[in-house]
Coordinates of C-alpha atoms and ligand atoms in Angstrom, one line a residue:
X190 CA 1.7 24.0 12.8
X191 CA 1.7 25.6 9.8
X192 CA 3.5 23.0 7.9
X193 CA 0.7 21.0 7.7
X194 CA -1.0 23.2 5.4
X195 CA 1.7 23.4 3.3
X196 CA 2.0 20.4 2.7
X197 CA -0.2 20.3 -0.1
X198 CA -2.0 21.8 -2.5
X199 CA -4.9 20.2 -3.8
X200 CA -6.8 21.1 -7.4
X201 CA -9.9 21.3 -5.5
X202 CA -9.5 22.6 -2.1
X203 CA -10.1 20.1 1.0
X204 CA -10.5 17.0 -1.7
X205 CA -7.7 14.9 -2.9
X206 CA -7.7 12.9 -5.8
X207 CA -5.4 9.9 -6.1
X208 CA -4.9 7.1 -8.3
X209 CA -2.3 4.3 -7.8
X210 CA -1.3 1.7 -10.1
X211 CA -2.8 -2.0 -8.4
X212 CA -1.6 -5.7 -9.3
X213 CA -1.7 -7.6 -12.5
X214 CA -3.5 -10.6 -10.4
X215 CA -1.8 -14.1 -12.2
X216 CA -0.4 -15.1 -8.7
X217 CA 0.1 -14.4 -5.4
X218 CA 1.0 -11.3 -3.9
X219 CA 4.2 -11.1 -2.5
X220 CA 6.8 -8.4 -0.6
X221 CA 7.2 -6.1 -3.2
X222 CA 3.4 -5.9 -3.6
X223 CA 2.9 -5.1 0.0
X224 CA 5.2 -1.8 0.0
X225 CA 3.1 -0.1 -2.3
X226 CA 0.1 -1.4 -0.4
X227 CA 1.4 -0.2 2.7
X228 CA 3.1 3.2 1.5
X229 CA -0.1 4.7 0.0
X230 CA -2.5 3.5 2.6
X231 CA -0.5 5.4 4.8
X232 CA -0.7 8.1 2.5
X233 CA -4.3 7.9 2.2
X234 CA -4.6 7.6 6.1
X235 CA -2.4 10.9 6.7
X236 CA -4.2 13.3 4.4
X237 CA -8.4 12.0 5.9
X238 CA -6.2 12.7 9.2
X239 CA -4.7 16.3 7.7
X240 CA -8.7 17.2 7.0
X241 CA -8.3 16.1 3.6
X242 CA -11.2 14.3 1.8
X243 CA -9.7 11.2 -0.2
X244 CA -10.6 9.9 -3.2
X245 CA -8.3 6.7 -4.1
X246 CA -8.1 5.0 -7.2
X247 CA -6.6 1.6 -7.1
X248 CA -6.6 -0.4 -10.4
X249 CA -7.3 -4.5 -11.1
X250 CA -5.0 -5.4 -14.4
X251 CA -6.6 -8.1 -15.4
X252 CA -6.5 -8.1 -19.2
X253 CA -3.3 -6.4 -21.5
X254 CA -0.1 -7.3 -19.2
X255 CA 1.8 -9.2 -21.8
X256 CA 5.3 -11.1 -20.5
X257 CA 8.2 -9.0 -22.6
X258 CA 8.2 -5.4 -21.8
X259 CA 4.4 -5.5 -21.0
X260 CA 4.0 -4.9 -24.7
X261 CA 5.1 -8.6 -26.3
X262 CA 4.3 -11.9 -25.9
X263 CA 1.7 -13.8 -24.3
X264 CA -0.5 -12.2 -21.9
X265 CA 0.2 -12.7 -18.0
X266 CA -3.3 -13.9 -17.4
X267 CA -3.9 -16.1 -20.2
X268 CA -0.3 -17.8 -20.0
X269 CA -1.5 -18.9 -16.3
X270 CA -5.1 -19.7 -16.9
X271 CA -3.6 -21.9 -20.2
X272 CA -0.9 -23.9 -17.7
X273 CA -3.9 -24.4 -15.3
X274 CA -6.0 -25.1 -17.2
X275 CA -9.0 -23.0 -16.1
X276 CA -10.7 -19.8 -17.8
X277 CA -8.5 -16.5 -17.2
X278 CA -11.4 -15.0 -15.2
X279 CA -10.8 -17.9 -12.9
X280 CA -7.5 -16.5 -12.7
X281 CA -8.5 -13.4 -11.8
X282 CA -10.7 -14.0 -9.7
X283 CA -8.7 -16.0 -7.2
X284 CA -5.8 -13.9 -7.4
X285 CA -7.7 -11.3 -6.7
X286 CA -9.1 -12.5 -3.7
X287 CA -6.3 -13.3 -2.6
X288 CA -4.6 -10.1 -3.2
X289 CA -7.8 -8.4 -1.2
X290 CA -7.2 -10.6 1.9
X291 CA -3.1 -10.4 1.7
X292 CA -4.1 -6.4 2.0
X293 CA -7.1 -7.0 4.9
X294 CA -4.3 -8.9 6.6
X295 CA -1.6 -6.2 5.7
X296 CA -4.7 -3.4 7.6
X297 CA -4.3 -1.9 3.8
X298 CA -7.8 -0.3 3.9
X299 CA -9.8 -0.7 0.3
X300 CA -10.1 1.7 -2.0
X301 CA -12.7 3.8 -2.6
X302 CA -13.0 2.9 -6.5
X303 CA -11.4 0.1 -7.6
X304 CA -11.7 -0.4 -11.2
X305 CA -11.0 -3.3 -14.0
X306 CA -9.5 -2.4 -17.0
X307 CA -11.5 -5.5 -18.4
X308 CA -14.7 -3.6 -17.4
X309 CA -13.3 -0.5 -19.2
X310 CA -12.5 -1.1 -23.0
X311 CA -15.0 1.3 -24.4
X312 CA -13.5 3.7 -22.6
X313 CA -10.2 2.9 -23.5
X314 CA -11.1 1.7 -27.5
X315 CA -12.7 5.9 -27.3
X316 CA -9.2 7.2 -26.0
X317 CA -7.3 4.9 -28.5
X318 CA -9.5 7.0 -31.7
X319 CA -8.7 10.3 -29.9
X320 CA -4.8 9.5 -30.0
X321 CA -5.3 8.5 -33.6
X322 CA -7.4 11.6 -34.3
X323 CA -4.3 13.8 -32.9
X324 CA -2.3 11.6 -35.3
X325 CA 0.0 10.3 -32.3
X326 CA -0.8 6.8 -33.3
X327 CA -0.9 4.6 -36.6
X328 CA -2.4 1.2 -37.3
X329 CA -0.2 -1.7 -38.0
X330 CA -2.1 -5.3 -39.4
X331 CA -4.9 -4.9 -36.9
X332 CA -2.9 -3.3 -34.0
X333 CA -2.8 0.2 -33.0
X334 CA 0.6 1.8 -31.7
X335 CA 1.8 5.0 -30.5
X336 CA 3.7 7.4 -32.7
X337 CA 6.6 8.0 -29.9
X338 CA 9.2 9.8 -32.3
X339 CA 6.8 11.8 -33.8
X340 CA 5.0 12.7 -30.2
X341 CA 8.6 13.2 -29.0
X342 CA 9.3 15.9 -31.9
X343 CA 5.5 18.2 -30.5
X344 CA 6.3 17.4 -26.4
X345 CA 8.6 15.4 -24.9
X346 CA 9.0 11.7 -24.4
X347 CA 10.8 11.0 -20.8
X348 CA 9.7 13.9 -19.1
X349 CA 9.3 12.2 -15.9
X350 CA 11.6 9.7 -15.9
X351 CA 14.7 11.8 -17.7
X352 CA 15.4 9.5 -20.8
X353 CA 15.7 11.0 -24.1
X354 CA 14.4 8.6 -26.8
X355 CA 18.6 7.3 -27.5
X356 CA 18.9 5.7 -24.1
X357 CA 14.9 4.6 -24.5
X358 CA 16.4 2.3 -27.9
X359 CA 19.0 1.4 -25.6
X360 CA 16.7 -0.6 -22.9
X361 CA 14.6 -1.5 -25.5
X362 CA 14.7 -5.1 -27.0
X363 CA 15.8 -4.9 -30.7
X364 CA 13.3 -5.6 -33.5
X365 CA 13.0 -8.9 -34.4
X366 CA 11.0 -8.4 -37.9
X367 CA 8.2 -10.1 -37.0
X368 CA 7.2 -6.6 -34.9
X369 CA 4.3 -4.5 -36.3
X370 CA 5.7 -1.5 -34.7
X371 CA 7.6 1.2 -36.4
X372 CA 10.1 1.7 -34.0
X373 CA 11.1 -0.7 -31.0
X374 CA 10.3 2.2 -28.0
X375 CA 6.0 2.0 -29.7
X376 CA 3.9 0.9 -27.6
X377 CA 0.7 -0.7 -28.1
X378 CA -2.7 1.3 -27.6
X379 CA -4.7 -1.8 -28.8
X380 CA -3.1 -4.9 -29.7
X381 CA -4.7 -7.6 -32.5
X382 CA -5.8 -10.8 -31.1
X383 CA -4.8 -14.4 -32.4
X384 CA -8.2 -16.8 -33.6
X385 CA -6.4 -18.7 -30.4
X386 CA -7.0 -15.4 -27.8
X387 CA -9.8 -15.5 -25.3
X388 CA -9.4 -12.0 -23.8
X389 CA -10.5 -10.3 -26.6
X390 CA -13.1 -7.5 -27.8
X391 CA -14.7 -6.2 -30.9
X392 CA -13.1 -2.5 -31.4
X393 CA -13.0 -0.8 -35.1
X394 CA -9.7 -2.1 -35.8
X395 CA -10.7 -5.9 -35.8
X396 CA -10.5 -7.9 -32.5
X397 CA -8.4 -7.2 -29.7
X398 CA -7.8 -6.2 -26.4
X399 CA -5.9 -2.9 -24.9
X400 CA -2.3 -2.4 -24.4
X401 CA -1.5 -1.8 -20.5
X402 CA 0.0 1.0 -20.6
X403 CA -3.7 2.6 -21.8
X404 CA -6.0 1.5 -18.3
X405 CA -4.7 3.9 -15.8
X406 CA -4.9 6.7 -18.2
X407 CA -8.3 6.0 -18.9
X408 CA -9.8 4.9 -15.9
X409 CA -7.9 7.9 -14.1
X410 CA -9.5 10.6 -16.4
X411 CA -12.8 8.3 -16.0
X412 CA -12.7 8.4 -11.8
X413 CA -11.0 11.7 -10.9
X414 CA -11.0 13.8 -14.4
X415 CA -9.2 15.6 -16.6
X416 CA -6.7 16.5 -14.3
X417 CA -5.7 14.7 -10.7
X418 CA -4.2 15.4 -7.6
X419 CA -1.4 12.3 -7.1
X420 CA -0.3 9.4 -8.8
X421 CA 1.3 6.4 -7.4
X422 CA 3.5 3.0 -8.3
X423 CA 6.3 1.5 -7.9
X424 CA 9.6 2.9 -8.8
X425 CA 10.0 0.2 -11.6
X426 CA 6.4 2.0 -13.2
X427 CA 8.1 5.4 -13.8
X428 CA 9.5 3.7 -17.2
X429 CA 7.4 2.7 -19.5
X430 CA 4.4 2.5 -17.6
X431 CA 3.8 6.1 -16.4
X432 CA 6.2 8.1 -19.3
X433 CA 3.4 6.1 -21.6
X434 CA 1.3 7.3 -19.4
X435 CA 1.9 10.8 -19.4
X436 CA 2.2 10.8 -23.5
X437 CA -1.5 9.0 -23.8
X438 CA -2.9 11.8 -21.8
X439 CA -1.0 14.4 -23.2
X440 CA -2.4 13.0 -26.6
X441 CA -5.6 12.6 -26.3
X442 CA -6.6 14.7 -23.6
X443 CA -3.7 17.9 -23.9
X444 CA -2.7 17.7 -20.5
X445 CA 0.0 15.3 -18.3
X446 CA -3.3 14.4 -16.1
X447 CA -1.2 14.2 -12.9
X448 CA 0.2 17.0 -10.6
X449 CA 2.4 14.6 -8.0
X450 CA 3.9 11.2 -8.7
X451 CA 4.4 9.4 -6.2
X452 CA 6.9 6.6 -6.4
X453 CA 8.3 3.7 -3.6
X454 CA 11.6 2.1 -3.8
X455 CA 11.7 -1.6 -4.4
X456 CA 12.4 -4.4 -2.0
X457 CA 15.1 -6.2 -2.7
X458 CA 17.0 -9.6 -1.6
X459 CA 20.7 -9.9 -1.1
X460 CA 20.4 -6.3 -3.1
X461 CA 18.7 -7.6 -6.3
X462 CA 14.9 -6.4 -6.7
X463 CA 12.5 -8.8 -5.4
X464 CA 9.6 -9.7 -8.1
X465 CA 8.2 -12.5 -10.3
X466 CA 10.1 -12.4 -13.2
X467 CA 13.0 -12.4 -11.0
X468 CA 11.7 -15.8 -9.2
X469 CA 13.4 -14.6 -5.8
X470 CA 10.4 -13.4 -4.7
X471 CA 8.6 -14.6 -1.1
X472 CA 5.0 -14.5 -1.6
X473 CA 2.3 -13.2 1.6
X474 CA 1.0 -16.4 2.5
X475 CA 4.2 -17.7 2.8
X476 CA 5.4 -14.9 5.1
X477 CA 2.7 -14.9 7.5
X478 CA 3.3 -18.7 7.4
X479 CA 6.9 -18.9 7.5
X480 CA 6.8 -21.7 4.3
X481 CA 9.6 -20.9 2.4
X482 CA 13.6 -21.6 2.4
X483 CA 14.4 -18.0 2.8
X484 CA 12.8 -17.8 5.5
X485 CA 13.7 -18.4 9.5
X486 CA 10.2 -18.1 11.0
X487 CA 6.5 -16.7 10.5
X488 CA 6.2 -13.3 10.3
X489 CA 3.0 -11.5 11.1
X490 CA 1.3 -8.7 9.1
X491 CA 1.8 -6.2 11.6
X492 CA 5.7 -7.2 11.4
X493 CA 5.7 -6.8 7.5
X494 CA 4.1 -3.5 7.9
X495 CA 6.2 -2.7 10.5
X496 CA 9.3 -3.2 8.7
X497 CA 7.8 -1.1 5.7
X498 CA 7.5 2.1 8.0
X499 CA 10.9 1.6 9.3
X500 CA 12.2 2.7 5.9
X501 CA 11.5 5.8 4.0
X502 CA 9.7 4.6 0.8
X503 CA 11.7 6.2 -1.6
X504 CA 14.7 4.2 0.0
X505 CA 15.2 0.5 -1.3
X506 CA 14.4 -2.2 1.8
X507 CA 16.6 -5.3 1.8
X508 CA 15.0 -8.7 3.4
X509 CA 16.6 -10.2 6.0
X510 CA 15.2 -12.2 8.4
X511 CA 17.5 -10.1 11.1
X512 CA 15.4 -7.1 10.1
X513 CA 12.5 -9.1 10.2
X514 CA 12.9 -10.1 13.3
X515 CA 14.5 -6.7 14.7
X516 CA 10.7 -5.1 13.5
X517 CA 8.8 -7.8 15.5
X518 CA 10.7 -6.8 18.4
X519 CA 10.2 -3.4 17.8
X520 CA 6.3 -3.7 16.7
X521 CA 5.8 -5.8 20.4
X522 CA 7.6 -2.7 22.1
X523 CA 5.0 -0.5 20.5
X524 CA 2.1 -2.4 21.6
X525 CA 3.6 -3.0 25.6
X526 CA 4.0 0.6 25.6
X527 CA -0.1 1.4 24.9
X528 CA -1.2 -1.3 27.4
X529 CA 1.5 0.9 30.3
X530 CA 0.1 3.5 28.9
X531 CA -3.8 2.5 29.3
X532 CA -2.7 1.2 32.7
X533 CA -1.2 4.3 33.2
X534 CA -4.2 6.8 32.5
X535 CA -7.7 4.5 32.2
X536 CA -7.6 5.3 29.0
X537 CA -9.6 2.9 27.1
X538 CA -7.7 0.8 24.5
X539 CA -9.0 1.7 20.6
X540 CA -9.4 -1.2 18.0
X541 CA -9.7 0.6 14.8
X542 CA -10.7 -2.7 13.0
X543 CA -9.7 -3.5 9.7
X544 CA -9.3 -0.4 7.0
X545 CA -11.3 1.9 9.6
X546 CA -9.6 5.3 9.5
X547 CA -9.2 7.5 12.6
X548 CA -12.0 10.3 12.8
X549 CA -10.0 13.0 14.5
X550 CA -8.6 15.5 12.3
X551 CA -4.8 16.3 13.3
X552 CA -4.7 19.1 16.3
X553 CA -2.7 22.0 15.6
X554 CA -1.5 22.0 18.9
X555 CA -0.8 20.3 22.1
X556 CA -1.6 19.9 25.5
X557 CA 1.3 18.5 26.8
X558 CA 3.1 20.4 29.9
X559 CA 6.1 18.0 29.5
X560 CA 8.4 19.9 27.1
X561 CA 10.2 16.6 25.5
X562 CA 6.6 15.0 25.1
X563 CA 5.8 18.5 23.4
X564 CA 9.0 18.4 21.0
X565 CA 8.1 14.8 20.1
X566 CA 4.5 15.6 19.5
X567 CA 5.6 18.4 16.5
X568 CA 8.5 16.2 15.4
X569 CA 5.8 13.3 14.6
X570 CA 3.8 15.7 12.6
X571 CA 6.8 17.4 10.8
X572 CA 8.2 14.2 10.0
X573 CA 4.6 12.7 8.4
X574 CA 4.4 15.7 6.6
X575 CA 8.0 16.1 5.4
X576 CA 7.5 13.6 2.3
X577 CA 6.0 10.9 4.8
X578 CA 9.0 10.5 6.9
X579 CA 7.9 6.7 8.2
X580 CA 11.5 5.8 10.1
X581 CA 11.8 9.9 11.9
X582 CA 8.2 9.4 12.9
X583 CA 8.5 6.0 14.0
X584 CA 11.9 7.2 16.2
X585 CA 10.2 10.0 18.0
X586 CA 7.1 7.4 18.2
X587 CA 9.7 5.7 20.5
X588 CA 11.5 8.7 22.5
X589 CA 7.8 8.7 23.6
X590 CA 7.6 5.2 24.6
X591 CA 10.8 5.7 26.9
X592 CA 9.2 8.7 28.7
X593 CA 5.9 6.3 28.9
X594 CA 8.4 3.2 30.6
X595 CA 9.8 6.1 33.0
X596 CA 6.5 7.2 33.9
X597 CA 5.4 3.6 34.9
X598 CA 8.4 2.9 36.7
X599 CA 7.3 5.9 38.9
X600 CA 10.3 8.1 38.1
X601 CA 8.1 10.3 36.4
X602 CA 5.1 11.8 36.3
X603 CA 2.7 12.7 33.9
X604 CA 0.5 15.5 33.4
X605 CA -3.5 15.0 32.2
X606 CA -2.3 16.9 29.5
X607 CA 0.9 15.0 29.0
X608 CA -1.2 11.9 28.9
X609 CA -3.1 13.2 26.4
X610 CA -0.8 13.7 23.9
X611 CA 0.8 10.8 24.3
X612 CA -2.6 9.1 23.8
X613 CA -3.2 11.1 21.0
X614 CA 0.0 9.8 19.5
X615 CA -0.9 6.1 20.0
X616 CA -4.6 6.5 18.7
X617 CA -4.4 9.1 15.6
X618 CA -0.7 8.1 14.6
X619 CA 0.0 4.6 15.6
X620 CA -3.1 3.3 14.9
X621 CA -4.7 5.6 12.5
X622 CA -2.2 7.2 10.0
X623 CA 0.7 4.3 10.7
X624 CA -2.0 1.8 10.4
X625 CA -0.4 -0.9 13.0
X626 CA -3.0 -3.5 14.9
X627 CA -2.2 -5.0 17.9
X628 CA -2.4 -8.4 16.4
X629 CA -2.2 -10.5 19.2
X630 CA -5.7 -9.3 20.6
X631 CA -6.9 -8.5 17.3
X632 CA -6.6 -12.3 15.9
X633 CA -8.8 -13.8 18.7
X634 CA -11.7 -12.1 17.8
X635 CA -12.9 -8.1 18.6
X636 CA -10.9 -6.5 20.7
X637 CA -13.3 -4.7 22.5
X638 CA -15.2 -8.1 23.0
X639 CA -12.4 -9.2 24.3
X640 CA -10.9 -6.1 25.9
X641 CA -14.4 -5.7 28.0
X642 CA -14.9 -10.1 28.7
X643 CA -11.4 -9.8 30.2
X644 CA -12.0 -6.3 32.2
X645 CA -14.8 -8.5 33.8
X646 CA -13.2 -11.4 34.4
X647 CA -10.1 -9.3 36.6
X648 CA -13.4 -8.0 37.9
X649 CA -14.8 -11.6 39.8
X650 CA -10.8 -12.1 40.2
X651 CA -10.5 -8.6 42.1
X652 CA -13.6 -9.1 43.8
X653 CA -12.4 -13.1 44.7
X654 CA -8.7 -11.6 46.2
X655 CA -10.8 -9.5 48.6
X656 CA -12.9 -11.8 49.8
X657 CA -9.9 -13.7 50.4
X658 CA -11.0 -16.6 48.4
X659 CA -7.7 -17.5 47.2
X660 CA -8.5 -20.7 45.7
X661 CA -10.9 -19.0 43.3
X662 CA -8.5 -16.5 42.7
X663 CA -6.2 -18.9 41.6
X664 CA -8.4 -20.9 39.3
X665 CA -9.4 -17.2 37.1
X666 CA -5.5 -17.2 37.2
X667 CA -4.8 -20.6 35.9
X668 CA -7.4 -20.9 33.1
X669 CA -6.6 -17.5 31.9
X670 CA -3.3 -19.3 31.6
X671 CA -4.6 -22.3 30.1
X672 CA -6.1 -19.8 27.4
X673 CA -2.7 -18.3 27.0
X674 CA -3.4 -15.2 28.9
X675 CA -1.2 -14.6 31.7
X676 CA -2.0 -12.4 34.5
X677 CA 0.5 -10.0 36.7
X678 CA -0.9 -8.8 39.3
X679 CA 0.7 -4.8 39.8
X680 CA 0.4 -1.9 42.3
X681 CA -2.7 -0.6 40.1
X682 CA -4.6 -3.9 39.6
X683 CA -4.0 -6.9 37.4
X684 CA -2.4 -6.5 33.8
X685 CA -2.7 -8.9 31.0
X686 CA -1.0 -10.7 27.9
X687 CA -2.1 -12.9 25.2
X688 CA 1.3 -15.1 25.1
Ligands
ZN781 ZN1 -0.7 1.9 -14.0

């Protein structure tokens, strides 16, 4: 499968470096924050399965986010910790644990670096001198912004995005004169602190802290170097925060930094963008808990992830709680159609675990006999590697599960080599690129605790039946049942269910 080579080509063969743009932690994660999660961990997942070696930058925004345009106004951070009433590292601490176990629960594996821009303002303060040094920034009453016209007139502004500097004034709020800026599309490098600021740091302009756009150039260069393999975000980051991006690095470092961007499409409710400023937005917790007026029921993590992978993320995803509900279904189907299939072949089911990534590297071929299994086998691959084609993946992911519900009706059957691949499929791609748990056995505890306590227990049940000691038989039976695991008792032996 040649494809799969072509599907990239790293700066430094066999290693990929990748940086995506993380929260700005002032509240709970919701939706939107979980497509990015989800669309780069799978990202992450495919290439360590393609053979690649990952490196994966994730940010923490915990100083710089101000409320208007990211560049005016109060900070995010300090505007929450001052309603609370609690330092703004409180702030960011919570939310930040919270945001790490929304992603645990989301099986978003961490990170390998995941840096603070508060624990990186030399760095940034150094980058901020170089900009002035090229003379593509000037200092305003303690502030330092960049010279956009004049970087506009050397390279060009909007490169990534497609904006020329005319529709820029036109998204851009208009100067109110109280503005140190020059011109309204500046941005702030390094923005002068009010005697009432706590976030603030010493720098050689006065005291202050960085503007936001100014961390993920910084701790990019700082993590993965001059030059990187992929950068990520959300569609809503392309403008300002990565076109600032690109003009910082350009500026103080002569090169754009990043080969691919990477962007996902937003979520959106009733068709309008789901986020905080918004306030339509339905946070984690209250998914997975099914505590909010929008909402119908719980819905799992698996489910949310699910639904994510059923849409291609450059595509917008509207909530419904039809879809929602459509992807449970659909997420259960998956997971009936690996216990047939470990029914079907002994194979023994895998429990990844949280964040653990599949060690097999991708097989460029198949053993199937079965010529459909085969076909479905290469579209899976083709599909992941045709700009991480979730939803065509996902589809073939189910052609197979039909064959797998005809082979255990007995209509069909399957070759060892069939069996493999369709094994294959379920462990390296389900479980491993596509990320998806089975929740049901994963929530009470280790699935291969429990997996291996319940493969005794049928044991002494077996071994009761054929002693014809029916009413022990029946007791396993009843306090399985009383655990919520029903048995069925089938032409290969006893199945099971958590209900
Ligand atoms: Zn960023």
């Amino acid at each position: 499968m040649t494809h799969k080579k072509e599907l990239f080509v790293p700066i430094n063969p066999g290693h990929v470096g990748m940086y995506v743009c993380g929260p700005t932690v002032y509240g709970d994660a919701h939706l939107g924050h979980a497509r990015p999660g989800v669309t780069y961990d799978v990202l992450q997942r495919l290439l360590r399965h393609l053979g690649y070696k990952v490196r994966y930058v994730r940010n923490i925004t915990d100083v710089g986010h101000l409320e208007h345009d990211a560049d005016e106004g109060e900070d995010k951070i300090a505007k929450k910790a001052r309603l609370e009433q609690v330092e703004p590292m409180e702030v960011v601490q919570t939310y930040t644990f919270r945001y790490h176990e929304a992603m645990r629960q989301l099986n978003v594996a961490p990170p390998s670096i995941e840096p603070h821009a508060s624990g990186h303002i030399i760095e940034q303060i150094e980058t901020v001198k170089k900009i002035l040094e090229a003379g593509y920034a000037y200092e305003s009453n303690g502030s330092i912004y960049f010279d956009v016209e004049k970087y506009n007139r050397d390279h060009r502004y909007g490169i990534l995005s497609g904006r020329t500097l005319d529709d820029t004034l036109e998204g851009t709020r208009s100067l109110d004169g109280q503005s140190d800026k020059k011109a309204p599309y500046d941005f702030a490098l390094w923005k002068k602190a009010e005697p009432q600021h706590i976030m603030k740091w010493p720098s050689p302009w006065g005291e202050g802290f960085p503007g936001w756009h100014l961390e993920c150039s910084v701790m990019g260069e700082k993590y993965l170097g001059h030059d990187f393999d992929i950068h990520g975000g959300g569609m809503d980051l392309m403008f300002p925060h990565h076109e600032c991006e690109i003009a910082q690095n350009v500026a103080s470092r002569g090169t754009q930094g990043v080969h691919y961007w990477v962007h996902n499409n937003m979520i959106t409710i009733n068709g309008q963008k789901m986020g905080k400023s918004l306030g339509n937005f339905i946070t984690l917790p209250q998914l997975f808990a099914g505590e909010h007026d929008k909402l119908d029921q719980a819905y799992s993590p698996m489910t949310i992830r699910f639904f994510i992978l059923q849409a291609h993320y450059r595509s917008t995803l509207d909530f419904s709680n039809e879809a929602l509900q459509a992807a449970e279904k659909g997420l259960k189907r998956v997971m009936q159609a690996y216990k047939d299939l470990c029914a079907i072949s002994g194979h023994k089911a895998i429990d990844l675990g949280y964040g653990e990534f599949i060690d097999a590297v991708a097989p460029e071929s198949c053993k199937a006999d079965n010529a459909e299994i085969k076909a479905i086998f290469e579209g899976v691959y083709e599909a992941l590697c045709d700009d991480m084609n979730t939803p065509i993946a996902l589809a073939q992911i189910f052609d197979a599960i039909r064959i797998i519900n005809t082979a255990k009706e007995g209509k069909l059957q399957l070759s060892a080599g069939d069996i493999d691949t369709l094994v294959q499929l379920f462990d390296d791609v389900v479980f491993g690129v596509l990320g998806l748990r089975d929740e049901a056995v994963a929530e009470s505890g280790n699935q291969k605790v429990v997996a291996g306590l319940m493969d005794m227990v049928l044991e002494e049940r077996a071994a009761a039946k054929a002693a014809k000691d029916w009413p022990r038989s029946d007791a396993i039976r009843d306090n399985l049942k009383a655990l919520g695991i029903t048995v069925k008792d089938t032409k290969n032996g006893a199945e099971w269910t958590i209900d």
